[in-house]
Amino acid sequence: NISCLNPKCNKTIYMNKNNKTFDYCSTNCHNICTYNNNNSNLLINKKEGYVVIVKHNDPEYKRVEKLFLDTWKHKNLPPPVVLNLLRIIPSKSTIPKHNKYKKEIDSKLKASGIPIFGTGGPGNTHPKFYSANINCNIGIFGKSTACSKPDCNTCLIIKRNFIIKSVNPFSSFLGLGDTKKWGRGLYFSENSSTCHYYSKKSERLDGYSRKTRTMILTDVVLGNTFRIKKDNKNLQIKKIKDANNNFCNSVTGDVGKNSVCRYSESVVYTPPAALPKFLIIYTLNVNNVSNNNNNNNIN
């Protein structure tokens, strides 16, 4: 299920009798987040995306934290500890593009009789993890503002959404033009521990000299996904069809015998397929986590 864009609401988005989906659960939540009404505490979609703090006692914090911990599958890694959570409020242009793409893909799936798999939402939308390099203090030292540095991909994603370039000018992991396994696209993992292996360039020391890293929890529209086990860096999604001659919208690496994936990964090839939702700041240094992080806690 896809959650309402009001960060203070934990309900799912509204769907009418024609199966049309909306960004919010109700008109009330839409009005709260869209109209300022001279109240600085109300959230609005601006020209550039930004983040807001999610408090540790917020149900939304607990929900995201549970998903992050439940999908940490690698036994050789120590368990992570979530330090802070920031809700990403996308730019004005990002949400309409994402919803338009999702609606188009959902219509094509229904017309072709292609089912949604697992707990996916309209358009075969699933929560996935992503990591990019970071070059500022967002999420630590009390900072909750995205920077404007051209080499900080995490803040670029927050402010402008994901980017796919023919030549990638930035240092990045899992996307922004990566040609990792299955061509140039945006690479996501359903397991937080898999994404951890690609998060090295998000590593920073916080006020307690703990090594922290970040991940972006993202709603990803997979549509009709092509399942594959082998590398194919020259893959062109526009030419890929399934067994029923339907064109595919994404690639998912299947696990199993002779597979290049120990854990499932997915790739989409157009930015509107991905909507960043949360920035997760975490650490593996579990022996040094304090409940009194006055220098680092941004709640």
Short mmCIF file of N, CA, C and O in Angstrom, two decimals, residues 65-188:
data_model
loop_
_atom_site.label_atom_id
_atom_site.label_comp_id
_atom_site.label_asym_id
_atom_site.label_seq_id
_atom_site.Cartn_x
_atom_site.Cartn_y
_atom_site.Cartn_z
N GLU A 65 11.16 2.34 10.12
CA GLU A 65 12.22 1.64 10.84
C GLU A 65 12.01 0.12 10.78
O GLU A 65 12.96 -0.64 10.56
N LYS A 66 10.76 -0.32 10.94
CA LYS A 66 10.46 -1.76 10.90
C LYS A 66 10.77 -2.33 9.53
O LYS A 66 11.35 -3.42 9.41
N LEU A 67 10.37 -1.63 8.47
CA LEU A 67 10.65 -2.11 7.11
C LEU A 67 12.15 -2.20 6.89
O LEU A 67 12.65 -3.18 6.32
N PHE A 68 12.89 -1.20 7.34
CA PHE A 68 14.34 -1.17 7.19
C PHE A 68 14.99 -2.36 7.91
O PHE A 68 15.85 -3.05 7.35
N LEU A 69 14.56 -2.62 9.14
CA LEU A 69 15.15 -3.71 9.93
C LEU A 69 14.70 -5.08 9.43
O LEU A 69 15.49 -6.03 9.38
N ASP A 70 13.44 -5.20 9.04
CA ASP A 70 12.91 -6.49 8.59
C ASP A 70 13.54 -6.95 7.28
O ASP A 70 13.60 -8.15 7.00
N THR A 71 14.00 -6.01 6.46
CA THR A 71 14.59 -6.38 5.17
C THR A 71 16.12 -6.44 5.22
O THR A 71 16.77 -6.53 4.18
N TRP A 72 16.68 -6.36 6.41
CA TRP A 72 18.13 -6.49 6.60
C TRP A 72 18.43 -8.00 6.66
O TRP A 72 18.33 -8.62 7.69
N LYS A 73 18.81 -8.60 5.53
CA LYS A 73 18.88 -10.05 5.40
C LYS A 73 20.28 -10.65 5.51
O LYS A 73 20.42 -11.85 5.70
N HIS A 74 21.31 -9.85 5.35
CA HIS A 74 22.67 -10.39 5.33
C HIS A 74 23.14 -10.76 6.75
O HIS A 74 23.32 -9.88 7.60
N LYS A 75 23.35 -12.03 6.96
CA LYS A 75 23.73 -12.53 8.28
C LYS A 75 25.16 -12.14 8.66
O LYS A 75 25.51 -12.15 9.85
N ASN A 76 25.99 -11.83 7.67
CA ASN A 76 27.38 -11.49 7.95
C ASN A 76 27.55 -10.04 8.40
O ASN A 76 28.66 -9.63 8.77
N LEU A 77 26.48 -9.27 8.36
CA LEU A 77 26.53 -7.87 8.80
C LEU A 77 25.91 -7.72 10.18
O LEU A 77 24.91 -8.38 10.48
N PRO A 78 26.48 -6.86 11.02
CA PRO A 78 25.82 -6.59 12.31
C PRO A 78 24.50 -5.87 12.07
O PRO A 78 24.34 -5.19 11.05
N PRO A 79 23.55 -6.01 12.97
CA PRO A 79 22.26 -5.35 12.77
C PRO A 79 22.42 -3.84 12.82
O PRO A 79 23.21 -3.30 13.60
N PRO A 80 21.69 -3.11 11.99
CA PRO A 80 21.79 -1.65 11.98
C PRO A 80 20.93 -1.02 13.06
O PRO A 80 20.03 -1.65 13.63
N VAL A 81 21.18 0.23 13.31
CA VAL A 81 20.36 1.03 14.22
C VAL A 81 19.99 2.33 13.49
O VAL A 81 20.87 3.05 13.02
N VAL A 82 18.70 2.60 13.37
CA VAL A 82 18.25 3.84 12.74
C VAL A 82 18.45 4.99 13.72
O VAL A 82 17.98 4.93 14.86
N LEU A 83 19.15 6.03 13.27
CA LEU A 83 19.42 7.19 14.13
C LEU A 83 18.42 8.31 13.90
O LEU A 83 17.95 8.93 14.84
N ASN A 84 18.12 8.59 12.64
CA ASN A 84 17.20 9.67 12.30
C ASN A 84 16.45 9.34 11.02
O ASN A 84 16.91 8.53 10.21
N LEU A 85 15.31 9.99 10.86
CA LEU A 85 14.49 9.79 9.67
C LEU A 85 13.97 11.14 9.20
O LEU A 85 13.44 11.93 9.98
N LEU A 86 14.13 11.41 7.90
CA LEU A 86 13.63 12.63 7.30
C LEU A 86 12.63 12.29 6.20
O LEU A 86 12.91 11.44 5.35
N ARG A 87 11.47 12.92 6.25
CA ARG A 87 10.47 12.73 5.21
C ARG A 87 10.80 13.65 4.04
O ARG A 87 11.04 14.85 4.24
N ILE A 88 10.84 13.11 2.83
CA ILE A 88 11.14 13.90 1.65
C ILE A 88 9.84 14.44 1.06
O ILE A 88 8.93 13.68 0.73
N ILE A 89 9.76 15.76 0.97
CA ILE A 89 8.62 16.42 0.34
C ILE A 89 9.04 16.79 -1.08
O ILE A 89 9.83 17.72 -1.28
N PRO A 90 8.59 16.05 -2.09
CA PRO A 90 9.07 16.26 -3.46
C PRO A 90 8.70 17.63 -4.02
O PRO A 90 7.82 18.32 -3.49
N SER A 91 9.36 18.01 -5.08
CA SER A 91 9.07 19.28 -5.74
C SER A 91 7.69 19.26 -6.39
O SER A 91 7.09 18.19 -6.56
N LYS A 92 7.21 20.42 -6.75
CA LYS A 92 5.89 20.54 -7.37
C LYS A 92 5.74 19.68 -8.62
O LYS A 92 4.68 19.14 -8.89
N SER A 93 6.81 19.59 -9.39
CA SER A 93 6.73 18.88 -10.67
C SER A 93 6.92 17.37 -10.53
O SER A 93 6.52 16.61 -11.42
N THR A 94 7.52 16.92 -9.45
CA THR A 94 7.87 15.51 -9.31
C THR A 94 6.65 14.61 -9.15
O THR A 94 6.51 13.60 -9.84
N ILE A 95 5.74 14.97 -8.26
CA ILE A 95 4.59 14.11 -7.96
C ILE A 95 3.66 13.95 -9.16
O ILE A 95 3.25 12.83 -9.49
N PRO A 96 3.28 15.03 -9.87
CA PRO A 96 2.42 14.84 -11.06
C PRO A 96 3.05 13.93 -12.10
O PRO A 96 2.35 13.10 -12.71
N LYS A 97 4.35 14.06 -12.35
CA LYS A 97 5.03 13.20 -13.32
C LYS A 97 5.00 11.75 -12.87
O LYS A 97 4.76 10.84 -13.68
N HIS A 98 5.24 11.52 -11.58
CA HIS A 98 5.23 10.16 -11.04
C HIS A 98 3.84 9.55 -11.14
O HIS A 98 3.67 8.40 -11.57
N ASN A 99 2.83 10.31 -10.73
CA ASN A 99 1.46 9.79 -10.74
C ASN A 99 0.97 9.54 -12.16
O ASN A 99 0.23 8.57 -12.41
N LYS A 100 1.34 10.41 -13.10
CA LYS A 100 0.97 10.21 -14.50
C LYS A 100 1.58 8.92 -15.03
O LYS A 100 0.90 8.11 -15.69
N TYR A 101 2.86 8.72 -14.74
CA TYR A 101 3.54 7.50 -15.20
C TYR A 101 2.91 6.27 -14.57
O TYR A 101 2.64 5.27 -15.25
N LYS A 102 2.65 6.33 -13.28
CA LYS A 102 2.06 5.20 -12.56
C LYS A 102 0.68 4.85 -13.13
O LYS A 102 0.36 3.66 -13.31
N LYS A 103 -0.11 5.86 -13.42
CA LYS A 103 -1.45 5.64 -13.97
C LYS A 103 -1.36 4.99 -15.35
O LYS A 103 -2.12 4.06 -15.67
N GLU A 104 -0.43 5.48 -16.19
CA GLU A 104 -0.26 4.91 -17.53
C GLU A 104 0.16 3.46 -17.47
O GLU A 104 -0.36 2.61 -18.20
N ILE A 105 1.11 3.17 -16.60
CA ILE A 105 1.60 1.80 -16.47
C ILE A 105 0.52 0.89 -15.91
O ILE A 105 0.32 -0.25 -16.37
N ASP A 106 -0.23 1.38 -14.93
CA ASP A 106 -1.30 0.58 -14.34
C ASP A 106 -2.36 0.23 -15.38
O ASP A 106 -2.87 -0.89 -15.41
N SER A 107 -2.69 1.19 -16.24
CA SER A 107 -3.68 0.94 -17.30
C SER A 107 -3.17 -0.12 -18.27
O SER A 107 -3.93 -0.99 -18.71
N LYS A 108 -1.90 -0.06 -18.61
CA LYS A 108 -1.32 -1.04 -19.54
C LYS A 108 -1.30 -2.43 -18.92
O LYS A 108 -1.57 -3.43 -19.61
N LEU A 109 -1.02 -2.51 -17.62
CA LEU A 109 -1.01 -3.81 -16.94
C LEU A 109 -2.40 -4.43 -16.96
O LEU A 109 -2.56 -5.62 -17.23
N LYS A 110 -3.40 -3.62 -16.66
CA LYS A 110 -4.77 -4.13 -16.63
C LYS A 110 -5.23 -4.54 -18.03
O LYS A 110 -5.91 -5.57 -18.19
N ALA A 111 -4.87 -3.75 -19.04
CA ALA A 111 -5.27 -4.07 -20.41
C ALA A 111 -4.63 -5.37 -20.90
O ALA A 111 -5.22 -6.10 -21.70
N SER A 112 -3.44 -5.67 -20.40
CA SER A 112 -2.72 -6.88 -20.81
C SER A 112 -2.99 -8.05 -19.88
O SER A 112 -2.48 -9.16 -20.12
N GLY A 113 -3.73 -7.81 -18.81
CA GLY A 113 -4.03 -8.88 -17.85
C GLY A 113 -2.82 -9.28 -17.03
O GLY A 113 -2.73 -10.42 -16.56
N ILE A 114 -1.88 -8.37 -16.85
CA ILE A 114 -0.67 -8.66 -16.06
C ILE A 114 -0.94 -8.34 -14.60
O ILE A 114 -1.27 -7.20 -14.26
N PRO A 115 -0.82 -9.31 -13.70
CA PRO A 115 -1.16 -9.08 -12.29
C PRO A 115 -0.07 -8.31 -11.54
O PRO A 115 1.10 -8.32 -11.93
N ILE A 116 -0.49 -7.64 -10.48
CA ILE A 116 0.44 -7.02 -9.55
C ILE A 116 1.02 -8.13 -8.66
O ILE A 116 0.29 -8.98 -8.17
N PHE A 117 2.32 -8.15 -8.46
CA PHE A 117 2.87 -9.23 -7.65
C PHE A 117 3.11 -8.78 -6.21
O PHE A 117 3.36 -7.60 -5.94
N GLY A 118 3.00 -9.73 -5.30
CA GLY A 118 3.23 -9.45 -3.88
C GLY A 118 2.26 -8.44 -3.33
O GLY A 118 1.06 -8.49 -3.59
N THR A 119 2.80 -7.49 -2.57
CA THR A 119 1.98 -6.45 -1.94
C THR A 119 2.07 -5.14 -2.72
O THR A 119 1.86 -4.07 -2.16
N GLY A 120 2.37 -5.22 -4.00
CA GLY A 120 2.53 -4.02 -4.82
C GLY A 120 1.27 -3.21 -4.96
O GLY A 120 0.15 -3.73 -4.90
N GLY A 121 1.44 -1.90 -5.17
CA GLY A 121 0.32 -1.00 -5.39
C GLY A 121 0.06 -0.81 -6.87
O GLY A 121 0.62 -1.53 -7.72
N PRO A 122 -0.78 0.16 -7.24
CA PRO A 122 -1.08 0.43 -8.65
C PRO A 122 0.19 0.61 -9.48
O PRO A 122 1.15 1.25 -9.04
N GLY A 123 0.18 0.02 -10.68
CA GLY A 123 1.37 0.10 -11.52
C GLY A 123 2.47 -0.84 -11.09
O GLY A 123 3.59 -0.78 -11.59
N ASN A 124 2.15 -1.73 -10.14
CA ASN A 124 3.14 -2.64 -9.57
C ASN A 124 4.21 -1.83 -8.82
O ASN A 124 5.41 -1.97 -9.06
N THR A 125 3.73 -0.97 -7.92
CA THR A 125 4.60 -0.08 -7.15
C THR A 125 5.03 -0.75 -5.84
O THR A 125 4.20 -1.29 -5.11
N HIS A 126 6.34 -0.71 -5.58
CA HIS A 126 6.90 -1.35 -4.39
C HIS A 126 7.89 -0.42 -3.70
O HIS A 126 8.58 0.37 -4.37
N PRO A 127 8.01 -0.51 -2.36
CA PRO A 127 9.05 0.26 -1.66
C PRO A 127 10.41 -0.38 -1.88
O PRO A 127 10.57 -1.60 -1.74
N LYS A 128 11.39 0.43 -2.26
CA LYS A 128 12.74 -0.06 -2.53
C LYS A 128 13.76 0.87 -1.89
O LYS A 128 13.49 2.04 -1.62
N PHE A 129 14.97 0.34 -1.69
CA PHE A 129 16.04 1.13 -1.08
C PHE A 129 17.07 1.55 -2.12
O PHE A 129 17.36 0.81 -3.07
N TYR A 130 17.61 2.74 -1.91
CA TYR A 130 18.56 3.34 -2.86
C TYR A 130 19.59 4.12 -2.05
O TYR A 130 19.27 4.68 -1.00
N SER A 131 20.82 4.16 -2.53
CA SER A 131 21.83 4.98 -1.86
C SER A 131 22.68 5.72 -2.88
O SER A 131 23.00 5.18 -3.94
N ALA A 132 23.02 6.96 -2.55
CA ALA A 132 23.87 7.79 -3.40
C ALA A 132 24.90 8.48 -2.51
O ALA A 132 24.77 8.50 -1.28
N ASN A 133 25.91 9.06 -3.13
CA ASN A 133 26.92 9.74 -2.33
C ASN A 133 26.33 10.97 -1.65
O ASN A 133 25.30 11.51 -2.07
N ILE A 134 26.95 11.38 -0.58
CA ILE A 134 26.48 12.54 0.18
C ILE A 134 27.68 13.38 0.57
O ILE A 134 28.74 12.85 0.93
N ASN A 135 27.54 14.69 0.46
CA ASN A 135 28.67 15.59 0.68
C ASN A 135 28.29 16.77 1.57
O ASN A 135 28.76 17.89 1.36
N CYS A 136 27.40 16.50 2.53
CA CYS A 136 27.01 17.54 3.49
C CYS A 136 26.58 16.86 4.79
O CYS A 136 26.71 15.65 4.93
N ASN A 137 26.04 17.63 5.71
CA ASN A 137 25.69 17.09 7.03
C ASN A 137 24.19 16.87 7.21
O ASN A 137 23.71 16.80 8.34
N ILE A 138 23.43 16.75 6.14
CA ILE A 138 22.00 16.54 6.28
C ILE A 138 21.74 15.24 7.06
O ILE A 138 22.34 14.21 6.81
N GLY A 139 20.89 15.33 8.07
CA GLY A 139 20.55 14.16 8.88
C GLY A 139 21.42 13.96 10.09
O GLY A 139 21.11 13.13 10.95
N ILE A 140 22.54 14.70 10.20
CA ILE A 140 23.41 14.62 11.39
C ILE A 140 23.73 16.03 11.85
O ILE A 140 23.51 17.00 11.13
N PHE A 141 24.25 16.14 13.07
CA PHE A 141 24.58 17.44 13.66
C PHE A 141 23.38 18.39 13.67
O PHE A 141 23.53 19.60 13.59
N GLY A 142 22.19 17.81 13.72
CA GLY A 142 20.99 18.63 13.78
C GLY A 142 20.58 19.26 12.46
O GLY A 142 19.68 20.10 12.43
N LYS A 143 21.22 18.88 11.35
CA LYS A 143 20.94 19.50 10.07
C LYS A 143 19.79 18.78 9.35
O LYS A 143 19.77 17.56 9.24
N SER A 144 18.83 19.56 8.86
CA SER A 144 17.71 18.97 8.12
C SER A 144 17.38 19.80 6.88
O SER A 144 16.22 19.92 6.50
N THR A 145 18.42 20.36 6.27
CA THR A 145 18.24 21.15 5.05
C THR A 145 19.12 20.57 3.94
O THR A 145 20.31 20.33 4.15
N ALA A 146 18.52 20.34 2.78
CA ALA A 146 19.28 19.83 1.64
C ALA A 146 20.24 20.91 1.14
O ALA A 146 19.88 22.08 1.05
N CYS A 147 21.46 20.49 0.82
CA CYS A 147 22.47 21.44 0.37
C CYS A 147 22.33 21.70 -1.13
O CYS A 147 21.50 21.10 -1.82
N SER A 148 23.16 22.61 -1.65
CA SER A 148 23.14 22.95 -3.08
C SER A 148 24.44 22.56 -3.76
O SER A 148 24.73 23.05 -4.87
N LYS A 149 25.21 21.68 -3.15
CA LYS A 149 26.48 21.28 -3.75
C LYS A 149 26.22 20.38 -4.96
O LYS A 149 25.45 19.43 -4.88
N PRO A 150 26.87 20.66 -6.09
CA PRO A 150 26.60 19.89 -7.31
C PRO A 150 27.09 18.45 -7.23
O PRO A 150 26.68 17.63 -8.06
N ASP A 151 27.96 18.13 -6.26
CA ASP A 151 28.48 16.77 -6.15
C ASP A 151 27.85 16.00 -5.00
O ASP A 151 28.35 14.95 -4.59
N CYS A 152 26.73 16.51 -4.45
CA CYS A 152 26.01 15.80 -3.39
C CYS A 152 24.74 15.20 -4.01
O CYS A 152 23.69 15.84 -4.07
N ASN A 153 24.83 13.98 -4.46
CA ASN A 153 23.72 13.36 -5.19
C ASN A 153 22.49 13.15 -4.33
O ASN A 153 21.36 13.22 -4.83
N THR A 154 22.68 12.87 -3.04
CA THR A 154 21.53 12.67 -2.16
C THR A 154 20.65 13.91 -2.13
O THR A 154 19.43 13.83 -2.26
N CYS A 155 21.26 15.07 -1.98
CA CYS A 155 20.47 16.32 -1.94
C CYS A 155 19.92 16.68 -3.31
O CYS A 155 18.83 17.26 -3.41
N LEU A 156 20.62 16.31 -4.38
CA LEU A 156 20.08 16.52 -5.72
C LEU A 156 18.80 15.72 -5.92
O LEU A 156 17.83 16.20 -6.52
N ILE A 157 18.79 14.50 -5.41
CA ILE A 157 17.60 13.65 -5.52
C ILE A 157 16.45 14.25 -4.71
O ILE A 157 15.30 14.29 -5.16
N ILE A 158 16.77 14.73 -3.50
CA ILE A 158 15.75 15.35 -2.66
C ILE A 158 15.14 16.57 -3.36
O ILE A 158 13.91 16.74 -3.39
N LYS A 159 15.96 17.40 -3.95
CA LYS A 159 15.50 18.66 -4.52
C LYS A 159 14.92 18.52 -5.92
O LYS A 159 13.97 19.22 -6.29
N ARG A 160 15.46 17.56 -6.73
CA ARG A 160 15.06 17.50 -8.13
C ARG A 160 14.52 16.13 -8.57
O ARG A 160 14.16 15.95 -9.72
N ASN A 161 14.55 15.16 -7.71
CA ASN A 161 14.22 13.76 -8.01
C ASN A 161 15.40 13.09 -8.72
O ASN A 161 16.46 13.66 -8.89
N PHE A 162 15.20 11.84 -9.11
CA PHE A 162 16.26 11.05 -9.70
C PHE A 162 16.59 11.55 -11.11
O PHE A 162 15.76 12.14 -11.79
N ILE A 163 17.82 11.27 -11.53
CA ILE A 163 18.31 11.71 -12.83
C ILE A 163 19.00 10.53 -13.51
O ILE A 163 19.71 9.77 -12.87
N ILE A 164 18.77 10.38 -14.80
CA ILE A 164 19.54 9.42 -15.60
C ILE A 164 20.21 10.21 -16.70
O ILE A 164 19.55 10.83 -17.54
N LYS A 165 21.54 10.22 -16.71
CA LYS A 165 22.29 10.94 -17.72
C LYS A 165 23.05 9.96 -18.60
O LYS A 165 23.48 8.91 -18.15
N SER A 166 23.24 10.33 -19.85
CA SER A 166 23.98 9.46 -20.77
C SER A 166 25.44 9.35 -20.34
O SER A 166 26.07 8.31 -20.49
N VAL A 167 25.97 10.44 -19.77
CA VAL A 167 27.30 10.40 -19.17
C VAL A 167 27.16 10.95 -17.77
O VAL A 167 26.74 12.09 -17.58
N ASN A 168 27.48 10.15 -16.79
CA ASN A 168 27.26 10.54 -15.40
C ASN A 168 28.42 11.38 -14.87
O ASN A 168 29.53 10.88 -14.74
N PRO A 169 28.19 12.67 -14.56
CA PRO A 169 29.28 13.52 -14.09
C PRO A 169 29.56 13.39 -12.60
O PRO A 169 30.48 13.98 -12.10
N PHE A 170 28.71 12.62 -11.88
CA PHE A 170 28.86 12.55 -10.44
C PHE A 170 29.37 11.19 -10.00
O PHE A 170 29.22 10.19 -10.69
N SER A 171 29.93 11.14 -8.81
CA SER A 171 30.25 9.86 -8.18
C SER A 171 28.99 9.34 -7.53
O SER A 171 28.38 10.02 -6.73
N SER A 172 28.57 8.14 -7.87
CA SER A 172 27.31 7.66 -7.34
C SER A 172 27.27 6.14 -7.28
O SER A 172 28.08 5.45 -7.86
N PHE A 173 26.31 5.65 -6.54
CA PHE A 173 26.05 4.22 -6.46
C PHE A 173 24.60 3.99 -6.84
O PHE A 173 23.75 4.86 -6.68
N LEU A 174 24.31 2.81 -7.30
CA LEU A 174 22.93 2.40 -7.56
C LEU A 174 22.13 3.40 -8.38
O LEU A 174 21.01 3.71 -8.06
N GLY A 175 22.73 3.93 -9.43
CA GLY A 175 21.90 4.75 -10.30
C GLY A 175 22.54 6.04 -10.75
O GLY A 175 23.74 6.17 -10.83
N LEU A 176 21.70 7.06 -11.03
CA LEU A 176 22.10 8.29 -11.66
C LEU A 176 22.99 8.02 -12.86
O LEU A 176 24.05 8.60 -13.04
N GLY A 177 22.59 7.08 -13.68
CA GLY A 177 23.33 6.77 -14.89
C GLY A 177 24.23 5.56 -14.77
O GLY A 177 25.08 5.33 -15.62
N ASP A 178 24.07 4.77 -13.75
CA ASP A 178 24.91 3.59 -13.56
C ASP A 178 24.61 2.54 -14.64
O ASP A 178 23.49 2.39 -15.07
N THR A 179 25.64 1.83 -15.06
CA THR A 179 25.47 0.74 -16.04
C THR A 179 25.85 -0.58 -15.39
O THR A 179 26.41 -1.47 -16.02
N LYS A 180 25.51 -0.73 -14.16
CA LYS A 180 25.96 -1.81 -13.30
C LYS A 180 25.79 -3.21 -13.86
O LYS A 180 26.75 -3.88 -14.16
N LYS A 181 24.59 -3.68 -14.01
CA LYS A 181 24.34 -5.05 -14.47
C LYS A 181 23.50 -5.10 -15.74
O LYS A 181 23.77 -5.89 -16.64
N TRP A 182 22.47 -4.25 -15.79
CA TRP A 182 21.48 -4.38 -16.85
C TRP A 182 21.24 -3.04 -17.56
O TRP A 182 20.10 -2.64 -17.77
N GLY A 183 22.29 -2.39 -17.95
CA GLY A 183 22.17 -1.15 -18.70
C GLY A 183 22.03 0.08 -17.81
O GLY A 183 21.92 -0.03 -16.58
N ARG A 184 22.04 1.24 -18.44
CA ARG A 184 22.00 2.50 -17.70
C ARG A 184 20.60 2.75 -17.16
O ARG A 184 19.64 2.85 -17.92
N GLY A 185 20.50 2.85 -15.84
CA GLY A 185 19.21 3.06 -15.21
C GLY A 185 19.36 3.33 -13.73
O GLY A 185 20.47 3.57 -13.23
N LEU A 186 18.26 3.27 -13.01
CA LEU A 186 18.23 3.49 -11.57
C LEU A 186 18.07 2.15 -10.88
O LEU A 186 17.06 1.46 -11.06
N TYR A 187 19.05 1.76 -10.08
CA TYR A 187 19.09 0.45 -9.45
C TYR A 187 18.61 0.53 -8.01
O TYR A 187 19.11 1.33 -7.22
N PHE A 188 17.68 -0.34 -7.68
CA PHE A 188 17.09 -0.37 -6.33
C PHE A 188 17.15 -1.78 -5.76
O PHE A 188 17.20 -2.76 -6.50
#
